[in-house]
PDB file of C-alpha atoms in Angstrom:
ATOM      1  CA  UNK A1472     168.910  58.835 -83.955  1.00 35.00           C
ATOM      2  CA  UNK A1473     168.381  62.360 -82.931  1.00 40.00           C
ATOM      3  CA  UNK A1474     169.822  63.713 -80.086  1.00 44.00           C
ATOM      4  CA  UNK A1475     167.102  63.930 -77.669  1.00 55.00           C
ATOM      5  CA  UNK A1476     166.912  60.303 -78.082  1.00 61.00           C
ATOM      6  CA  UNK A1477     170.408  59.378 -78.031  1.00 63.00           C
ATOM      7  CA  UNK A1478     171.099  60.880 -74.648  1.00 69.00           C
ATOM      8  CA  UNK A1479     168.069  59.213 -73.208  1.00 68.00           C
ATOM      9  CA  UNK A1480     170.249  56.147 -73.792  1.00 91.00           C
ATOM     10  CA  UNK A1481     172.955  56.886 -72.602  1.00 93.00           C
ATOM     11  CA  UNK A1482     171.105  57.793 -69.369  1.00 94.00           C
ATOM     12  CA  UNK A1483     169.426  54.837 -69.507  1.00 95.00           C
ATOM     13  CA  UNK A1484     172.609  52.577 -69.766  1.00 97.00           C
ATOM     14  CA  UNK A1485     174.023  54.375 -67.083  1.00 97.00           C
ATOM     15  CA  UNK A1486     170.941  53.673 -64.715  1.00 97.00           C
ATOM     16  CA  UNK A1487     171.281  49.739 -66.039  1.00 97.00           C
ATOM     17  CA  UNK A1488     174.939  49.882 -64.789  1.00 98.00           C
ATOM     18  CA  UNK A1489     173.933  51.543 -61.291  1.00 98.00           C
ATOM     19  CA  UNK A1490     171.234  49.155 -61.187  1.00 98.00           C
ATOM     20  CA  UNK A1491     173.524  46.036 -61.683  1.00 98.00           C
ATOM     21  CA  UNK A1492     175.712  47.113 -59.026  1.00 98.00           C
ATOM     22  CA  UNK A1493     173.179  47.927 -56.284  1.00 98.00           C
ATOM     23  CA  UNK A1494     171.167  44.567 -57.483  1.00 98.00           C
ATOM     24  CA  UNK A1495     174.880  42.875 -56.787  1.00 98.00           C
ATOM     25  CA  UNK A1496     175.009  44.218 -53.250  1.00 98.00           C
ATOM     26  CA  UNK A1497     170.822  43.427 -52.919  1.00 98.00           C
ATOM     27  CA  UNK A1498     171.818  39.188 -53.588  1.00 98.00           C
ATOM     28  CA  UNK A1499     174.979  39.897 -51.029  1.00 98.00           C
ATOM     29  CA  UNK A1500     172.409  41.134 -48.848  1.00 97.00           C
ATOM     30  CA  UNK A1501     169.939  38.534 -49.397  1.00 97.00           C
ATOM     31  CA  UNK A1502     172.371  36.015 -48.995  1.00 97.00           C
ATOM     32  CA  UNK A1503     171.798  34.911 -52.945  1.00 98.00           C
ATOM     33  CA  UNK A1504     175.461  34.168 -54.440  1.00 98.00           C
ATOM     34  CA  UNK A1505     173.834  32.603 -57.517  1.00 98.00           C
ATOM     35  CA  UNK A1506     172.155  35.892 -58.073  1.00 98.00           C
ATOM     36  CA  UNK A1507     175.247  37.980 -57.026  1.00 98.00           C
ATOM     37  CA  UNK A1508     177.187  35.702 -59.696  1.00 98.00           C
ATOM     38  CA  UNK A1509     174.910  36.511 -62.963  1.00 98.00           C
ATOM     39  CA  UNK A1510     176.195  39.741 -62.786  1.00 98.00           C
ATOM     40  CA  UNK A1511     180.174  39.089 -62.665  1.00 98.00           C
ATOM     41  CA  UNK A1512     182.127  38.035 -66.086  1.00 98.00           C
ATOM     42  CA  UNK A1513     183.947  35.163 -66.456  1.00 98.00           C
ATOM     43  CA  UNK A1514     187.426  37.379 -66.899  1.00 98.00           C
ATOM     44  CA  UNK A1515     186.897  38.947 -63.558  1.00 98.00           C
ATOM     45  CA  UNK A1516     189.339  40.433 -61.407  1.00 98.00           C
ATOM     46  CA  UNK A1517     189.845  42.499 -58.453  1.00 96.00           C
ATOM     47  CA  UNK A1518     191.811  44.670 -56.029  1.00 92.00           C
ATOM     48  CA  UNK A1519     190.092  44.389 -52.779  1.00 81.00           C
ATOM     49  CA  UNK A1520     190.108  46.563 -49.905  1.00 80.00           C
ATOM     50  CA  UNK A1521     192.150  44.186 -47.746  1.00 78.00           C
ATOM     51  CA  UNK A1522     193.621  41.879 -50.636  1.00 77.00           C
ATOM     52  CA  UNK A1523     197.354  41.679 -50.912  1.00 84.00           C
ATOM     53  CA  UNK A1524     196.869  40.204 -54.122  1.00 88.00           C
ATOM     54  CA  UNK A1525     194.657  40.674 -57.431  1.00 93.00           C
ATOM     55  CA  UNK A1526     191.733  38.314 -57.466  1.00 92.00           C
ATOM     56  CA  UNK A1527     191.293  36.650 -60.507  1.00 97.00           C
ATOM     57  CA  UNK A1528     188.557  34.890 -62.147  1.00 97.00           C
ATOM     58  CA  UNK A1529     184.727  34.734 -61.512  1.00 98.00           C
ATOM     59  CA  UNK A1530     185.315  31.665 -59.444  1.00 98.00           C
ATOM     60  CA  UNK A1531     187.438  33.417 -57.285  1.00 96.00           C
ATOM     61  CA  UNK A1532     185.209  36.223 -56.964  1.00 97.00           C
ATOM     62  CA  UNK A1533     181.817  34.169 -56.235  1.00 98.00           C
ATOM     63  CA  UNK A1534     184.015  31.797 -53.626  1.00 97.00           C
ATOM     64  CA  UNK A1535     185.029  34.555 -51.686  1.00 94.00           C
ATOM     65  CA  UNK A1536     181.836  36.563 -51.474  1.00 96.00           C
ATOM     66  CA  UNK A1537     180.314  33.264 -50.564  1.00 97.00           C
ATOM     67  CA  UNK A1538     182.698  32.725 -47.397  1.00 96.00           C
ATOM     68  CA  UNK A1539     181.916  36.661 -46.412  1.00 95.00           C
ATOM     69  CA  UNK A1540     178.241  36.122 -46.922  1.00 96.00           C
ATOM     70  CA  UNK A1541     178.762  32.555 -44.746  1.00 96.00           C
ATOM     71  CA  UNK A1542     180.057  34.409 -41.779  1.00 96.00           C
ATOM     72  CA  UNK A1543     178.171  37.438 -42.075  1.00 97.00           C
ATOM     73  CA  UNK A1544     174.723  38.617 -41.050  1.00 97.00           C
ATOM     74  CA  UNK A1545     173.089  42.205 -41.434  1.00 97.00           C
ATOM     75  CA  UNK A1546     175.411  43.291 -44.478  1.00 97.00           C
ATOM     76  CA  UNK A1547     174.361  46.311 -46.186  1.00 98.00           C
ATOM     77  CA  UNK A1548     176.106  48.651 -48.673  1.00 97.00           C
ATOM     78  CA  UNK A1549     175.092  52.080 -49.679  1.00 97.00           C
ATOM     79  CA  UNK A1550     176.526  54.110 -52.720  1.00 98.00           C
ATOM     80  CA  UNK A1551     177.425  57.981 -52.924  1.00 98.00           C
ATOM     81  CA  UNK A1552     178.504  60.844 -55.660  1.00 98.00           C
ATOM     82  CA  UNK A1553     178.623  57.696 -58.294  1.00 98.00           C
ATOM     83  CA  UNK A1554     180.332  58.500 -61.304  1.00 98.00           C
ATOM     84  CA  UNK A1555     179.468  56.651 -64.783  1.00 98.00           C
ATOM     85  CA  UNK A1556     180.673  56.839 -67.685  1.00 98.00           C
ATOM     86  CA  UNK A1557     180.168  54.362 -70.922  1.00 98.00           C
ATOM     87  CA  UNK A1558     182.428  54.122 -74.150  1.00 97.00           C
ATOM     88  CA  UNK A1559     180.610  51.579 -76.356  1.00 95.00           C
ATOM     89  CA  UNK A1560     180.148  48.360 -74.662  1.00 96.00           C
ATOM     90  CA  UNK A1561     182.337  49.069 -71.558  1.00 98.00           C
ATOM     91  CA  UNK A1562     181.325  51.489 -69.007  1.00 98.00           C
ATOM     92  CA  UNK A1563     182.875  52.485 -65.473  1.00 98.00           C
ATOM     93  CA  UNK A1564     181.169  53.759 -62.617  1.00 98.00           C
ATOM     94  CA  UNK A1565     183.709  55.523 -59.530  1.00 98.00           C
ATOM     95  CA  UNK A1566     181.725  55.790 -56.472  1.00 98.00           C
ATOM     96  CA  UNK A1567     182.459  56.116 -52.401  1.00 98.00           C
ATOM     97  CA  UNK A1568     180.626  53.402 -50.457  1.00 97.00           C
ATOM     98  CA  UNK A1569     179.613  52.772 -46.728  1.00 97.00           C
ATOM     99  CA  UNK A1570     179.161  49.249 -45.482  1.00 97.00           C
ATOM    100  CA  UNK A1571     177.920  48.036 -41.853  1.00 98.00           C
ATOM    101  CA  UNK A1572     177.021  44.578 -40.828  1.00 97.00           C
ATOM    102  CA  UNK A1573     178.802  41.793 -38.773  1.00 98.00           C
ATOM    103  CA  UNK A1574     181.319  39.166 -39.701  1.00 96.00           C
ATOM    104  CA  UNK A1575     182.916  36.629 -37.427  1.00 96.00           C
ATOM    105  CA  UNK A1576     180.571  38.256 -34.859  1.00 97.00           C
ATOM    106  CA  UNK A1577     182.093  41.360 -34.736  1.00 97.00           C
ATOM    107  CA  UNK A1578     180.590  44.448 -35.703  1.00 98.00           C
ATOM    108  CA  UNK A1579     181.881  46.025 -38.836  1.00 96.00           C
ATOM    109  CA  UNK A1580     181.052  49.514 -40.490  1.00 96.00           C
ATOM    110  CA  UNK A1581     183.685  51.239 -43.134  1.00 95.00           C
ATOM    111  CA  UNK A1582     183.491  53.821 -45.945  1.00 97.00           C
ATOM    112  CA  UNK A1583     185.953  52.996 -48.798  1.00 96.00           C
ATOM    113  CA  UNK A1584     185.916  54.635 -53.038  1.00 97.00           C
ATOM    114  CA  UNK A1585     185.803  52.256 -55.778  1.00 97.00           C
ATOM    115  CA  UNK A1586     185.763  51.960 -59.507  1.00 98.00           C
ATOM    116  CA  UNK A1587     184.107  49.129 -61.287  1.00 98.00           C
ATOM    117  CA  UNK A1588     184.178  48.522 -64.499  1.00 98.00           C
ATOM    118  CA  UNK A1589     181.841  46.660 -66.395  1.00 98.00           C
ATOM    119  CA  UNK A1590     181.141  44.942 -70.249  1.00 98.00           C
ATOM    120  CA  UNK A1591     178.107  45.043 -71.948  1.00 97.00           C
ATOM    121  CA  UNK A1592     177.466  41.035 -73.672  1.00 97.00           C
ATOM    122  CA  UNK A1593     173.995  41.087 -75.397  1.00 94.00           C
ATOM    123  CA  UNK A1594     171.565  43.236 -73.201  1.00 92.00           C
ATOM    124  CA  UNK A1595     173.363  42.873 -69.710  1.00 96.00           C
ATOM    125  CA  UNK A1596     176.076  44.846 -68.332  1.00 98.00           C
ATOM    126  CA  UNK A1597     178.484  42.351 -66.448  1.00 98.00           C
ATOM    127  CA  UNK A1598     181.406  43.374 -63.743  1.00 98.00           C
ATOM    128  CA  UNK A1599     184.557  42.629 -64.956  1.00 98.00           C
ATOM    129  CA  UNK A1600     186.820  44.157 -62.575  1.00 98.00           C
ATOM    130  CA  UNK A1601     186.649  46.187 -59.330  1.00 97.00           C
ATOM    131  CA  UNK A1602     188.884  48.197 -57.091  1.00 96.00           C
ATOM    132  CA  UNK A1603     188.136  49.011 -53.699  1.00 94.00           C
ATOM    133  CA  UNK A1604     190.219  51.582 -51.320  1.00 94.00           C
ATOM    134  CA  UNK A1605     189.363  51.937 -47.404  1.00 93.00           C
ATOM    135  CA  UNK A1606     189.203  55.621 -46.618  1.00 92.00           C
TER     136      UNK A1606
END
């Protein structure tokens, strides 16, 4: 593999891994936790903005966007100054976000920073852990 071609690649991989996290945030959107689910691994876990404890598991994960998504309309997420990186099959991305929408009927809107990381199982690039900090 020459060069040329080898950085293409990586470039691509790095737009797959942006992709899967914006298509993440697209079946939030949509209301689609099935979707939003294909994308997280089984080993998943997570620091949340508000959590006082690490969430564990995909089950955890998927049940808890679910309950957001239940009692939430008009979420949307945008993504700034992301940061990837790959090393083989595990890749990170560190990114600041802004969120709006309403839950419980109240309006929310917050900018936060986050780092997911993600593992590469056959051609798909799955989250397997995220960290999110309010700003």
């Amino acid at each position: 593999m020459d060069l040329q071609n080898g950085k293409t690649t990586v470039e691509q991989e790095k737009l797959a891994i942006k992709t899967t996290l914006i298509t993440m945030w697209d079946a939030i959107e949509q209301g689609d936790v099935e979707r939003y689910a294909r994308y997280v691994h089984d080993d998943f876990t997570q620091f949340g903005e508000t959590d006082s404890i690490l969430r564990i598991g995909k089950a955890a994960e998927v049940e808890g966007i679910e309950e957001w998504i239940k009692n939430s309309t008009g979420i949307h997420t945008e993504m700034d100054e992301p940061l990837i990186t790959i090393n083989g099959n595990v890749a990170w991305i560190t990114y600041y976000w802004r969120d709006e929408g309403i839950t419980d009927g109240v309006p929310f809107n917050s900018r936060g920073k986050s780092t997911r990381i993600f593992v590469k199982e056959g051609d798909k690039w799955l989250c397997i852990h995220g960290h999110n900090t309010l700003l």
